[in-house]
Structure formats: C-alpha cells, structure tokens
Coordinates of C-alpha atoms in Angstrom, one line a residue:
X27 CA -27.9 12.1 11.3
X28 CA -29.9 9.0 10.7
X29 CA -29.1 8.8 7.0
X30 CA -25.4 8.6 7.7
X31 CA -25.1 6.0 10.2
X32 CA -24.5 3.5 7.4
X33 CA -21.3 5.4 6.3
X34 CA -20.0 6.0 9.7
X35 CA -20.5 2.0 10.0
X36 CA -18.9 1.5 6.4
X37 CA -16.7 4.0 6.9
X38 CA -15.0 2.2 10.3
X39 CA -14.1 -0.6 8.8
X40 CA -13.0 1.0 6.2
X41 CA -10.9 2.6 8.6
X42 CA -9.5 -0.7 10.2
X43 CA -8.9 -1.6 6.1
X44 CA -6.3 1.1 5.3
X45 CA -5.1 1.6 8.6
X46 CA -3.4 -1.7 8.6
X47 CA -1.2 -0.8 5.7
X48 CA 0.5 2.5 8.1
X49 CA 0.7 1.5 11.6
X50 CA 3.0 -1.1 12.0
X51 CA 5.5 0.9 9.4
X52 CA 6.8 3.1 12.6
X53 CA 6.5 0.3 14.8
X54 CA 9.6 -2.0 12.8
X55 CA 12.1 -2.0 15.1
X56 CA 10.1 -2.3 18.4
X57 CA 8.5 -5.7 16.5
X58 CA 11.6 -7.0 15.0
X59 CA 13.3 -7.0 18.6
X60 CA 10.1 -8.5 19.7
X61 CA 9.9 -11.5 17.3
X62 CA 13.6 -11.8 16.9
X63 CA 13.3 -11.0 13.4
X64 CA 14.4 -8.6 10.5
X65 CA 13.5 -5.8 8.5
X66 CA 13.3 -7.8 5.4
X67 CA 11.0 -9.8 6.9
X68 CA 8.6 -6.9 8.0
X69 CA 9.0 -5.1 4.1
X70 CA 7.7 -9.1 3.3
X71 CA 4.9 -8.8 5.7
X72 CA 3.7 -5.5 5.0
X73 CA 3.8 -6.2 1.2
X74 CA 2.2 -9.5 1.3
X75 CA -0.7 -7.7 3.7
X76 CA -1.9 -5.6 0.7
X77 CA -0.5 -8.2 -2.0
X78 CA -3.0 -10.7 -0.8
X79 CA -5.9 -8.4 -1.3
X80 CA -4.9 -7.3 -4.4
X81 CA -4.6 -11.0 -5.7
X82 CA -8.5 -12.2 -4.3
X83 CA -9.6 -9.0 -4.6
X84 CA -11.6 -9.5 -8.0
X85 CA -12.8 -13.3 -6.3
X86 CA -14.2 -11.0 -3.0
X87 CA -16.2 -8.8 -5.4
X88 CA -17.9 -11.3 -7.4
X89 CA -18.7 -13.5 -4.1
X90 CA -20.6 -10.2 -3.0
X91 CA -22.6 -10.6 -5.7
X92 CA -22.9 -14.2 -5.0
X93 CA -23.9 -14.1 -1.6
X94 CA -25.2 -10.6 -1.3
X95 CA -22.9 -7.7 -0.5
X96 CA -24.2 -7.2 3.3
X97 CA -23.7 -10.8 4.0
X98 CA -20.0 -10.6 1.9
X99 CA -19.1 -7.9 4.2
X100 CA -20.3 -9.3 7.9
X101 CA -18.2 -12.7 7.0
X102 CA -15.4 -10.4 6.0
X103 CA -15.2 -8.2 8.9
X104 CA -15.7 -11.8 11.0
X105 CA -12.5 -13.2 9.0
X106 CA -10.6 -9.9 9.4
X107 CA -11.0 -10.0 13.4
X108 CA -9.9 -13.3 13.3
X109 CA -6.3 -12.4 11.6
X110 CA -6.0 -9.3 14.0
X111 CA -6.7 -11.1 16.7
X112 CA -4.3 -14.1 15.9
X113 CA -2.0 -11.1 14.9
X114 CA -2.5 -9.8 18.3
X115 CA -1.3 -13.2 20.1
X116 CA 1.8 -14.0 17.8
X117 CA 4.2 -15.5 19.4
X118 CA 7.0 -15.2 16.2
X119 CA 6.9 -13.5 12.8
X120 CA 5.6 -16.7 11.0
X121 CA 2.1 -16.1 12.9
X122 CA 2.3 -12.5 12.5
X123 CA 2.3 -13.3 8.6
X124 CA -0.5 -15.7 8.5
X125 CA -2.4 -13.5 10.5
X126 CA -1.2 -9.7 9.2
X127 CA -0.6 -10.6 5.6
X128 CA -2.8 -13.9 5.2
X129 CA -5.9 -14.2 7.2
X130 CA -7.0 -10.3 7.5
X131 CA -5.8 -9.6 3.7
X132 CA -8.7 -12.7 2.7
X133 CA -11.2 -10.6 5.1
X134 CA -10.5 -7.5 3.8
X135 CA -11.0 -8.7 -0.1
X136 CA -14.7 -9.5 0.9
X137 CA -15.3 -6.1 3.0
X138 CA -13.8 -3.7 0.3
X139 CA -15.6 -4.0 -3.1
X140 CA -18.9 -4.5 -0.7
X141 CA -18.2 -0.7 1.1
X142 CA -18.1 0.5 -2.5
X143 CA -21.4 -1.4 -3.4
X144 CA -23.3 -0.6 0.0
X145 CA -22.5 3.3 -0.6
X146 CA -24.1 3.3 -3.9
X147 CA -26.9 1.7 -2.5
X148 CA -27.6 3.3 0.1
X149 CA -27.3 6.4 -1.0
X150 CA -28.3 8.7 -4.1
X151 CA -28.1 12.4 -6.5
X152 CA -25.2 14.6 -4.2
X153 CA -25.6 12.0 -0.7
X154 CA -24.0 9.7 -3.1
X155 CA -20.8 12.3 -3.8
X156 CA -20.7 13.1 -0.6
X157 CA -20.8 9.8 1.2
X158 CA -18.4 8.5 -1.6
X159 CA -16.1 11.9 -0.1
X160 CA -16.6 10.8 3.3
X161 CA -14.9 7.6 2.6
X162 CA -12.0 9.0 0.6
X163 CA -11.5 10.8 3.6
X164 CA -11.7 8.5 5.9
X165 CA -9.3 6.2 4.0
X166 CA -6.8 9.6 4.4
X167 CA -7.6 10.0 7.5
X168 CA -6.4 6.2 8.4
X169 CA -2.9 6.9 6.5
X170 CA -2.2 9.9 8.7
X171 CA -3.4 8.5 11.7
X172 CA -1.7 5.3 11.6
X173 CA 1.9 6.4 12.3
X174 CA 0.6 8.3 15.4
X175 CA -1.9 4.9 16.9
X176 CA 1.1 3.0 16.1
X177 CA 3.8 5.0 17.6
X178 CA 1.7 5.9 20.8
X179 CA 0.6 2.3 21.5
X180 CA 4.2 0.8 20.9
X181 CA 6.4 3.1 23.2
X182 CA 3.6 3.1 26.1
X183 CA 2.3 -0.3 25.4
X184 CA 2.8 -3.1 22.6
X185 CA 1.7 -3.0 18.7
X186 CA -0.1 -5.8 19.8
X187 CA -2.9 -3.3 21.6
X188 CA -3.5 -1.8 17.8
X189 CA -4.8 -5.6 16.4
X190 CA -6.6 -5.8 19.9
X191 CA -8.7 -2.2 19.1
X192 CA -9.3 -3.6 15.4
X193 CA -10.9 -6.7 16.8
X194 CA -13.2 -3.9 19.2
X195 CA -13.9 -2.1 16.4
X196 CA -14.7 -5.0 14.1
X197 CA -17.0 -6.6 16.7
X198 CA -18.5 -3.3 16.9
X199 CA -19.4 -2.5 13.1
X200 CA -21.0 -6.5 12.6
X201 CA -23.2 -5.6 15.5
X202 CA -24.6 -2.5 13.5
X203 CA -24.6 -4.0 10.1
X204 CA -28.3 -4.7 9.9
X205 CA -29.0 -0.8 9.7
X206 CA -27.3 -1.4 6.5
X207 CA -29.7 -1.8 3.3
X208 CA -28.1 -4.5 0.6
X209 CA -31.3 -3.3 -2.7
X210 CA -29.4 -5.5 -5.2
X211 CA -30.7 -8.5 -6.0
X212 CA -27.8 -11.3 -5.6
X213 CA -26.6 -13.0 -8.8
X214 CA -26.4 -16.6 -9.9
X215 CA -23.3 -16.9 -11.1
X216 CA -20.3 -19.8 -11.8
X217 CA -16.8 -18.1 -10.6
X218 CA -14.3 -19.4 -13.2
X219 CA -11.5 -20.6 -10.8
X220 CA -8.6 -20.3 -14.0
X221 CA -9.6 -17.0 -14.0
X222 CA -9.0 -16.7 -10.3
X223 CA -6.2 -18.6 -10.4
X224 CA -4.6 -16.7 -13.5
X225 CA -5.1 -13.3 -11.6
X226 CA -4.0 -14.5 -8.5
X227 CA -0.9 -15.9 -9.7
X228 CA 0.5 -13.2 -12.1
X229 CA 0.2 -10.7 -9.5
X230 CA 2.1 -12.5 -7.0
X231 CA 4.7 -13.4 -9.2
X232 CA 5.0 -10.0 -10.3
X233 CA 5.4 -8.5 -6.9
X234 CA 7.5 -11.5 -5.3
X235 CA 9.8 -10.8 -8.3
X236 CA 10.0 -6.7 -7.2
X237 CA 10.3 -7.9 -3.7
X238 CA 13.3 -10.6 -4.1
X239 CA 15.1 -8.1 -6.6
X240 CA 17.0 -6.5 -4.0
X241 CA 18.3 -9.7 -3.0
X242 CA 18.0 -12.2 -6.2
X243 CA 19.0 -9.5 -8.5
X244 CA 16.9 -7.5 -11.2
X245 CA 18.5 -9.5 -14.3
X246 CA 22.3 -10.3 -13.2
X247 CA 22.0 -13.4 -10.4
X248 CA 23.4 -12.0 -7.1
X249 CA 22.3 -14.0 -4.3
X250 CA 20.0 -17.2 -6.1
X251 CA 18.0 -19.0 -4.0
X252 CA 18.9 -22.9 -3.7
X253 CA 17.4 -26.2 -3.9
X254 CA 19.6 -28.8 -2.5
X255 CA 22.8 -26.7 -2.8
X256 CA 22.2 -26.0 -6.6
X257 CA 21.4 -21.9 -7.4
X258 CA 18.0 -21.3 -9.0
X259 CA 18.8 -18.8 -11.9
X260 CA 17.9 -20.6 -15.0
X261 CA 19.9 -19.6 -18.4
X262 CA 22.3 -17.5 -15.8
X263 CA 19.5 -14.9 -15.3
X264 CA 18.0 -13.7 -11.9
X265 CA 14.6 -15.7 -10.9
X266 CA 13.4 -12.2 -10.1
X267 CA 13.2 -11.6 -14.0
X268 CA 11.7 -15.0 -15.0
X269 CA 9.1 -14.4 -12.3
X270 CA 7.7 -11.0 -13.7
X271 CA 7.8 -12.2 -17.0
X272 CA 6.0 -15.0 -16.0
X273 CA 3.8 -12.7 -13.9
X274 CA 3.3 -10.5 -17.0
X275 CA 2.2 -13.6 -19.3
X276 CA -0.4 -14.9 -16.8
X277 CA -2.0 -11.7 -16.4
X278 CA -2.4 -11.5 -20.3
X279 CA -3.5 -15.1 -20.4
X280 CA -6.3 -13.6 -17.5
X281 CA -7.5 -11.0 -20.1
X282 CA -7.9 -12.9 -22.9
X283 CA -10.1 -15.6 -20.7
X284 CA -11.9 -13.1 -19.5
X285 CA -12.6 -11.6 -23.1
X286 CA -13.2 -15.8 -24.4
X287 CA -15.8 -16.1 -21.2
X288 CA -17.6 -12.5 -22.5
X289 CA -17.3 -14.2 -26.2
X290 CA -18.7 -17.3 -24.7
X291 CA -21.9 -16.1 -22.7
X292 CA -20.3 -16.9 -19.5
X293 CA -19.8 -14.5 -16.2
X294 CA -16.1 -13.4 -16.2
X295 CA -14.7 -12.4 -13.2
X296 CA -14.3 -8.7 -14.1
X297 CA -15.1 -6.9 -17.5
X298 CA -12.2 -6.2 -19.3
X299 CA -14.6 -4.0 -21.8
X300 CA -14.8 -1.2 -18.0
X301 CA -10.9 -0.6 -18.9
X302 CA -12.5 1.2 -22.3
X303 CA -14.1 4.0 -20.5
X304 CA -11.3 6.4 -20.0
X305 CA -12.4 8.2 -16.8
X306 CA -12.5 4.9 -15.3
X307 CA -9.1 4.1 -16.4
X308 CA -7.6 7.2 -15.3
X309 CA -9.1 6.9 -12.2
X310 CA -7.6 3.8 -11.4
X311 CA -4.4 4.1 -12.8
X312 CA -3.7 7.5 -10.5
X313 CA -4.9 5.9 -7.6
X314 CA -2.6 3.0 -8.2
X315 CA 0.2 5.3 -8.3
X316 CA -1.1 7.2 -5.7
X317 CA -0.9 4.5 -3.1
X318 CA 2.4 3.1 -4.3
X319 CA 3.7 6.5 -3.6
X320 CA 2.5 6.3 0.0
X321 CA 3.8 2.8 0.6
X322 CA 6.7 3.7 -0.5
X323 CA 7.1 6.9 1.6
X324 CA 5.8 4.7 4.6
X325 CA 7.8 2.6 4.4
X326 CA 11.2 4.5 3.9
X327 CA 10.4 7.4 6.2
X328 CA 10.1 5.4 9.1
X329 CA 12.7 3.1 8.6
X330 CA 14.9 6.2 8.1
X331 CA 13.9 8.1 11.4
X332 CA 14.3 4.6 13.6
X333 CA 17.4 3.0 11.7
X334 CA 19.6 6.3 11.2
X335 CA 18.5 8.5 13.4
X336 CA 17.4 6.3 16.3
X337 CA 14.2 7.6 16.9
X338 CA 11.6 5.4 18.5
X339 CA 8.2 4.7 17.4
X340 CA 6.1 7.7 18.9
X341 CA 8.8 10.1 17.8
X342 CA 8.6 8.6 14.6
X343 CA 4.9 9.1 14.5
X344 CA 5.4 12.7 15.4
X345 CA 7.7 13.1 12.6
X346 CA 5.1 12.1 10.1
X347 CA 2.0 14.3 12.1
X348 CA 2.5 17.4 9.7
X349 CA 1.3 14.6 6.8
X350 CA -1.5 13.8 9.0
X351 CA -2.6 16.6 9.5
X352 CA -2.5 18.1 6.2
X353 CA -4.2 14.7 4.8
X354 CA -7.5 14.5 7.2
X355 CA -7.5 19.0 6.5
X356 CA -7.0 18.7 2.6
X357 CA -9.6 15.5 2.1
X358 CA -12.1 18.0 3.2
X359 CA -10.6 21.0 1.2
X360 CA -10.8 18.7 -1.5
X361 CA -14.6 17.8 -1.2
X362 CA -15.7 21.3 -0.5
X363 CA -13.4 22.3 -4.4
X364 CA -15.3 19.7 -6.3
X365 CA -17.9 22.3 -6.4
X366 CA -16.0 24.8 -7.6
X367 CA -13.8 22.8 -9.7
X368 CA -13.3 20.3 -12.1
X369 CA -11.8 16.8 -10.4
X370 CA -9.2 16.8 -13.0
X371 CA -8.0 20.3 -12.0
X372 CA -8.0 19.0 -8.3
X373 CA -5.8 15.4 -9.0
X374 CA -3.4 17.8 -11.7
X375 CA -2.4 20.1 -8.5
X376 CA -2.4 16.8 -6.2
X377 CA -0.1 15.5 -8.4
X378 CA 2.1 18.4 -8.9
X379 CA 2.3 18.6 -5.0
X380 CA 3.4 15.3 -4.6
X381 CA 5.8 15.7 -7.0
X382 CA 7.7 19.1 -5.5
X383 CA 6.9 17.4 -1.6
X384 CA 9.2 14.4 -2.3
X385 CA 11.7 16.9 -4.3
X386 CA 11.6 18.8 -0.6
X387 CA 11.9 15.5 1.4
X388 CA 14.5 14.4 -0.6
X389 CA 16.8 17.8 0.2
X390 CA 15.6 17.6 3.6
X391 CA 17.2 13.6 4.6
X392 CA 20.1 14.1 6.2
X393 CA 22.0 13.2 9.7
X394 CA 21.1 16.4 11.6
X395 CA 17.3 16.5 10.2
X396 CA 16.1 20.1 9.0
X397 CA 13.1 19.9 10.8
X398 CA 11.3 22.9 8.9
X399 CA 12.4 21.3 5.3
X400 CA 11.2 18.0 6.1
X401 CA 8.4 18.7 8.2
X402 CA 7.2 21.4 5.1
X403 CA 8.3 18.2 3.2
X404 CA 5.7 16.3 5.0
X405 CA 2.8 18.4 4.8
X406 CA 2.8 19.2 0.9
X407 CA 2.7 15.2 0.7
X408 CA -0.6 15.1 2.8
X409 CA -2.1 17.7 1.2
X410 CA -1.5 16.1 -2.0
X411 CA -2.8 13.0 -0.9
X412 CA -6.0 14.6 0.9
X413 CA -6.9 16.1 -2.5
X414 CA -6.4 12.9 -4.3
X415 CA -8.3 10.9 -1.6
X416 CA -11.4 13.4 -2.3
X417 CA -11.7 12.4 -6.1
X418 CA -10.5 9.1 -7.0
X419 CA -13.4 7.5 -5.5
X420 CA -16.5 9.0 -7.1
X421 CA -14.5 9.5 -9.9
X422 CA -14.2 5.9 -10.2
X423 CA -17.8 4.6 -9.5
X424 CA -19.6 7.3 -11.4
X425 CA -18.3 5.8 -14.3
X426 CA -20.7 2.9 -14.6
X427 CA -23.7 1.9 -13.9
X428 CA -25.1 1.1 -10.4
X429 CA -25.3 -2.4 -11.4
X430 CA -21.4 -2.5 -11.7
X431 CA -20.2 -0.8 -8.6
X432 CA -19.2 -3.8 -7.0
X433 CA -17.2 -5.1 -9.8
X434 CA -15.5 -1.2 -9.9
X435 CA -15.1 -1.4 -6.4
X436 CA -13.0 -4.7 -6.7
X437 CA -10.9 -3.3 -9.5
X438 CA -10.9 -0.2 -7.0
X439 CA -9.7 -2.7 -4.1
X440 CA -7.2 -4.2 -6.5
X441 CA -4.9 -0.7 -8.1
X442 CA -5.4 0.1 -4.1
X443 CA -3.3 -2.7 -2.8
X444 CA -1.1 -3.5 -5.6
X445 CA 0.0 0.3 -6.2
X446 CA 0.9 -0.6 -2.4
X447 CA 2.4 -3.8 -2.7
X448 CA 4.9 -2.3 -5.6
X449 CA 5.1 1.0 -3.5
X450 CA 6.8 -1.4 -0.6
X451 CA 8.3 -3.6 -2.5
X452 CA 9.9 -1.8 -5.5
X453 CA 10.8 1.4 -3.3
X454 CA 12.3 -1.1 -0.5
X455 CA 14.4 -3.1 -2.8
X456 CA 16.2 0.6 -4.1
X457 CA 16.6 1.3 -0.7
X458 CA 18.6 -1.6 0.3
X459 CA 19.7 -2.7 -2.8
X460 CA 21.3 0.6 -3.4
X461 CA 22.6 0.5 0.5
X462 CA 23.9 -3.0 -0.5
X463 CA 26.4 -1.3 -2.9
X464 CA 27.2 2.1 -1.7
X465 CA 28.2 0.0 1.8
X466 CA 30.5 -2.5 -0.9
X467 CA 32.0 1.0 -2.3
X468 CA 32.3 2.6 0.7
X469 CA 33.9 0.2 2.8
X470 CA 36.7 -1.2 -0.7
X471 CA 37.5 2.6 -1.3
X472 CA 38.2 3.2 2.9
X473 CA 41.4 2.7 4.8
X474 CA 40.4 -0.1 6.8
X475 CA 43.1 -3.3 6.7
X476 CA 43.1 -5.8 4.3
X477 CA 41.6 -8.1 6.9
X478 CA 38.7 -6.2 8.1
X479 CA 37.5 -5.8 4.0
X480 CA 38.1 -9.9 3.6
X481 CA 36.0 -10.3 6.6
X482 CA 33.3 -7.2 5.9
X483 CA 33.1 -9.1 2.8
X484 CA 32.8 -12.4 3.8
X485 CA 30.0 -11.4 6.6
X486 CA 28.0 -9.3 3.9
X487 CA 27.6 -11.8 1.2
X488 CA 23.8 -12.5 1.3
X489 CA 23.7 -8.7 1.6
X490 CA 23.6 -6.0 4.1
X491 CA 21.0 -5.8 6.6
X492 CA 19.2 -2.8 7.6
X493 CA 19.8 -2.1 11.2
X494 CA 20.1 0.9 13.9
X495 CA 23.3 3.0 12.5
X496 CA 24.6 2.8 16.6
X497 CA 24.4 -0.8 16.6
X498 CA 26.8 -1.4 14.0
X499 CA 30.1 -0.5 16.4
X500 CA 28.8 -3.4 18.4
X501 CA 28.9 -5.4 16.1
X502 CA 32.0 -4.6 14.9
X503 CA 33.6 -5.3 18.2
X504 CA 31.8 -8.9 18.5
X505 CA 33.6 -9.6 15.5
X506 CA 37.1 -8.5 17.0
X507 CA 37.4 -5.1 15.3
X508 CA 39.1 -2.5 17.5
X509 CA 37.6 0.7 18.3
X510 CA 39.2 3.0 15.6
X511 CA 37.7 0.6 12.9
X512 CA 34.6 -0.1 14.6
X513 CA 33.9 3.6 14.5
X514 CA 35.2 3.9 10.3
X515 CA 32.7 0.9 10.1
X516 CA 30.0 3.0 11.6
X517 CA 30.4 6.3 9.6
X518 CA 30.6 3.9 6.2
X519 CA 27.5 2.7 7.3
X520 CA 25.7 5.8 8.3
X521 CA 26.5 7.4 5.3
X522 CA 25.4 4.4 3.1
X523 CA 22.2 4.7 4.9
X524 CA 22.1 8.5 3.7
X525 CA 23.3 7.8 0.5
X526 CA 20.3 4.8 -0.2
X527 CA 17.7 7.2 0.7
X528 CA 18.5 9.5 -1.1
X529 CA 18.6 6.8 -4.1
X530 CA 15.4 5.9 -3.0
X531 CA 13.2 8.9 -2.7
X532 CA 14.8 10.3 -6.3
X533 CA 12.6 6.7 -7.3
X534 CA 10.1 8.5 -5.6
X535 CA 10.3 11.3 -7.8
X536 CA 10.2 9.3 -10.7
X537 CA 6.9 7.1 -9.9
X538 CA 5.4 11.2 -8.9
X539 CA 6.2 12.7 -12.0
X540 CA 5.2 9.7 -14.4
X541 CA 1.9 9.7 -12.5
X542 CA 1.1 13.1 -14.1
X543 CA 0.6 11.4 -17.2
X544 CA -1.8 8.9 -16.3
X545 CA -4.9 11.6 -15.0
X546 CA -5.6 12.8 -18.9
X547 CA -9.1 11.0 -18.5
X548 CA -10.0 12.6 -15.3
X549 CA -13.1 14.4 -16.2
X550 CA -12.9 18.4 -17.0
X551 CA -16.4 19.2 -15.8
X552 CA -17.7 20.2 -12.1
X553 CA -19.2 16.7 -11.2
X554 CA -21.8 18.6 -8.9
X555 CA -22.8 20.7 -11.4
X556 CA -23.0 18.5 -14.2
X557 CA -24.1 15.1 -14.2
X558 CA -22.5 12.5 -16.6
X559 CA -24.5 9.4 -17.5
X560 CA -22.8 6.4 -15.9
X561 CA -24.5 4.3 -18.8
X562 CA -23.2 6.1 -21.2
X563 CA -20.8 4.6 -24.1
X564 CA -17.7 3.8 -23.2
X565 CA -15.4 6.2 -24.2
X566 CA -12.1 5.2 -25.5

C-alpha cells in the first residue's frame, strides 16, 4: 500500500479540484437567498471558477517546471485553501467570486498540470496506467459526489461547511507532500508574458462573449451594456459577437507566437507541434466535450429540480445519485476493459451513451417527473462518463514523452475547464435565452389584459429571471395583479421553464452527437497489451 500513498495524496486534491465545479450547482437557490443575489450571478461564478483555470492554466504548467512540480503544487494547494476559506466567510456574492472563481481557480492552475507530472514520475510500465485510472476515477468520483456533499451540507447546515472541509483536506495533503518524489530536473526558462497574456485574453473573451449572449444578444443587440447612458454595440451588432471574434483572433495571434518563439530558439509556453500527434488531439478534444457536456447537464438539472419543481438541495442531490453512482461503478468497469479492449472502442460506446442518456433526459423533463425515465436518464450519463473518465487520461499523457507530461497535463487542465466554462455558459445562455422568448410568446399570445402585457413587458425588459415557478404568483400580486392573473402568470411561466429545457438539453444532444466525431485518433490497440512509443513521430 506504500507505493500508492502518493496517488491517494494526488488524488485528494485532485478531488477538492473537480469537486468544486459540482457542489455548489444544487446548492443555487439556498446561496442566492443567502447573498441576496441571482442565478445569473451564480452561472457567472461557476463559469468564471473553471474559466480562470483554463486561462492560466498553460502559465501554472510552465511555473512547475520553473520551480519544480512538488514545490508548484504545495503553493497551489496553499493558494487554493486560501480562496475556500475566504469562500467559506463571504459575506456577499462579490467575495464569493474573488474567492470561488478568482483565488482557488489561480491555486488550482499550479496544482493540476503538477498531479499529471508527479503521476508520471512517480510511477512506471502498468503502475503508471493504473495510477493514471485511479485519477480518472477519482475525478468521476468528485462529479457524482458533489451534488450529494452539497445537497447534504446545505439543507442540514450551510454550503459554507463544503469550503470549510476543502480547507481540512488541503491542509491535510501539504502535510503529506514530502512522501511525494519530484525526479525532474527543474528548467531555466523566460515565460513570455504576450504569450500569457494572448491566451489568457482570447479565452476570456471567448467565454464572456457565450456567457453575456443570453443577455447582450448572439449578433442582433438586445440588451447592450452602457457607458454613460450610450449602448455599447458597435456597427449595430451585439458586443457578444465582437468579443468572440476578438477572442478568436487573439488565440490565433497566441499560435503563431508560440510557433515565432519555437522558430526563434526561445521556450514557448506550450508546443503547438503536440497538437500534430493525433491521439493527443483526440484525446483532448473528447475530453473537452466531455466536460462541457457535464457543465452543462450540472448546471441545468439542478436548476430545473429547485426552480420548477421546488425541490431543495439534498433532494436535488438525490435526484442526480443514479449519475453518481453509475460514474464512480463505470470508472472502474472502464479500467478493468482497457485490458480487454481498445480505449477507442471504450470512448465510441461512452459516447454513444451519452448521446441516447440525454435523448432519455430530455423525454423525461416534465412537471410531474417520471422518476424511472429520468432516473434511467441519469444513470446511462454516469456510465458514459465513468467510461470516458477511465481513458482520456492515459490516453493523453502516453502520447509524449515523460519530459512533456507537465506541459500535456496543462493542455489537459485547460480542454478540462474550458469544455466547462462553455458547457455553463453556452448551455445556460439557451436555457434562459430561450425562456426569455417563449415567456415573451407565451404571455403576447394569452388572455391577460392589455395592461398586465404593457406592464409584463415593461418589468421584463433586461430579460426574465430565473426563479422558483411558486414564487412568481407573489410577485404578481406585489405588482397589483389579482389572483386569476397571477395564477395565468404562473402557468405561462412554468411552462416557459418546460419549454427552455427542453431547448436546452436538445443543445445537449447536439454538443453529444458532434463529439462522436472528434475520438477518430483514439488509439485502436489494447494499451496494456501493446505498448506505443510516446517518442514516436508525431503522427498527423
């Protein structure tokens, strides 16, 4: 048991990593009440969490080099307790951001390339595979069990206990560390800050752009944003457009630096040439897609089961136990297959699953609930994930060279987070952007008065907020409504609620079934029974 006490310490704060990105999605209304806030500003949060990492990610990989990966991961895990801690103590959703989405997103860029890194070298031949599984799985195991931590701390005791046990466990795995072997030799190195920068910036203007869309407007200006009274939508299009194009460009301008720096003799910040070896590319791509397809379901399914149905946060949790379940059982299915099978065969059939499980969940969403349909809905998704977590990651870093697994396991870090920053932010903007509209259609095409549309209208203009379907009638009254319209007001809303879910988990679909195509360079052989030469050519 010795030899694995490095992955069980790796392997916790790995654990603390993903975890973040699940538990607070069940607890949304419970902290909105609490910091007098919205839902919008928790889908911000939670995509600016995993944004943050994605953007530094390729900085906290080469500073591991830098200063030596053990060292990059104790002052991590040090940073990272700070923002849960000061996550823990927030008095109102500005500190919960600087703490959640800022301070612990910085910590966790330094702790995630170096987990990949420390594995590899502390490990080697199948331990390798395995302890590579282990942490696939332990990653799964942190998206099932954060819906249930969350929802069991938050209706018998506060969110704020879940940042209090991640500063416990943080302090815990720093304490252990130095049973942790770092073999390679730190490099001397100048980090090119335009290529930090460029990176940094294109990625947040890209997701900022996704995120504001359901507000701003994809291309047509709805709602600008204003500077001193004067709408921001230059040439009469939506900022949300100029701000992925301009997202798009910078990333481009980031390749081709780091291609002049390679040109050059100069250290880029990541080697554009990796993105030549196809396994490596599949790999990444697919788990990209897979973790915008569990942000996205993360972040809908809860805010479906509180805000329509009025369930609290351990009920949510329950809801979503069949995924958690299936998730922790399947990672381990997964790992025992890879000695039977090829990984490619085992991502095709992960894929496939997630494909028909959101095809079930989306049949299953309506007011009374099938629980059998949606809990069967449920499961397929873990499973799918479970076999996905078991692959991706040795996939991934047995594609190079022991010399670049911390550079793999920042590009690793990076498709992570920003397949779940666009997973939150693109599948949350088609929820409310398309419960924006059908509320508009529903409540022009009813038979309240003339009166109550002109003031539905005039109440709705910076769009409709997602709230509890039961609280709307209250609302309606406040406003002077009587009860017969209060209760038309409620039903137009519940149904809109329906209706944008459904919308949303068809997009779902889409990202599920476009993901197929990305796994063609997964490899065809049985990785434990033939070895592939991670120095080999790049193959294109």
């Amino acid at each position: 048991m010795k030899k694995w006490s490095v992955v069980a310490i790796l392997g916790a704060a790995q654990f603390v990593m993903v975890l973040d990105g699940t538990v607070m999605n069940v607890s949304i209304s419970t902290v909105v009440v609490d910091l007098d806030t919205t839902v919008t500003a928790m889908q911000a949060a939670i995509t600016f969490y995993t944004l943050t990492m994605a953007a530094l990610m390729l900085l906290g990989a080469k500073l591991g080099d830098v200063w030596g990966r053990r060292r990059a991961f104790v002052i991590g895990s040090c940073i990272y307790a700070l923002g849960s801690l000061m996550t823990a103590l927030s008095p109102n959703v500005q500190v919960l951001f600087l703490g959640w989405s800022i301070i612990e997103g910085v910590g966790a860029v330094l702790v995630i390339p170096a987990v990949a890194a420390l594995i590899a070298d502390n490990y080697e031949g199948t331990d390798r595979i395995t302890a590579f599984a282990v942490i696939g799985a332990v990653s799964g195991a942190a998206v099932a069990a954060g819906p249930l931590i969350g929802g069991f701390l938050t209706t018998y005791a506060s969110w704020r206990y879940v940042f209090v046990g991640e500063v416990v466990i943080m302090f815990f795995v720093v304490l252990f560390t130095r049973v942790i072997h770092d073999r390679t030799a730190r490099q001397v190195a100048h980090i090119d800050v335009w290529s930090v920068l460029l990176s940094a910036v294109g990625l947040v203007f890209v997701v900022l752009g996704m995120l504001q869309s359901k507000t701003w407007g994809w291309i047509t200006p709805l709602h600008s944003p204003e500077i001193g009274g004067v709408e921001i939508a230059p040439l009469g299009i939506s900022l949300c457009a100029w701000l992925i194009v301009a997202g798009a460009g910078l990333l481009a301008l980031f390749v081709r630096r780091q291609r002049h720096l390679s040109a050059a003799g100069r250290q880029p910040l990541v080697d554009v040439e990796l993105f030549r070896i196809a396994r490596l590319r599949s790999g990444l791509a697919v788990l990209g897609a897979q973790y915008a397809i569990t942000a996205g379901l993360f972040f809908m399914v809860p805010v479906y089961l509180q805000m329509t149905l009025g369930l609290d946060a351990l009920e949510t949790g329950l809801k979503i136990f069949p995924l958690s379940i299936s998730l922790i059982l399947f990672s381990i299915v997964g790992t025992r297959l890879s000695r039977l099978w090829s990984p490619r065969r085992i991502v095709r059939i992960g894929q496939i699953a997630l494909v028909l499980s959101s095809i079930l969940l989306l049949a299953s969403v309506d007011l009374e609930l099938q629980n059998f349909a949606f809990g069967f809905g449920m499961f397929v998704a873990g499973a799918a994930l479970g076999l996905l977590a078991s692959q991706l990651g040795n996939v991934n870093m047995s594609s190079v060279s022991e010399s670049q697994t911390s550079e793999v396991g920042g590009l690793q870090g990076v498709f992570q987070n920003l397949g779940s920053s666009l997973g939150t932010a693109l599948i949350g903007s088609v929820l409310i952007g398309a419960l924006a509209s059908t509320f508009a259609l529903g409540v022009s095409s009813s038979e309240l008065s003339a009166e109550t549309k002109a003031l539905v209208s005039e109440q709705t203009e910076s769009g409709v907020a997602i709230l509890p379907a039961a609280d709307v009638a209250d609302i309606a009254k406040e406003a002077g409504l009587d009860e017969t319209e209060s209760a038309e007001l409620t039903r137009i809303y519940t149904d809109s609620q329906i209706s944008s879910l459904h919308t949303a988990f068809f997009a779902l679909i889409v990202i599920a079934f476009f993901a197929l195509f990305f796994s063609r360079g997964i490899p065809t052989e049985v990785m434990g029974r033939k070895s592939e030469k991670a120095d080999a050519p790049p193959a294109t």
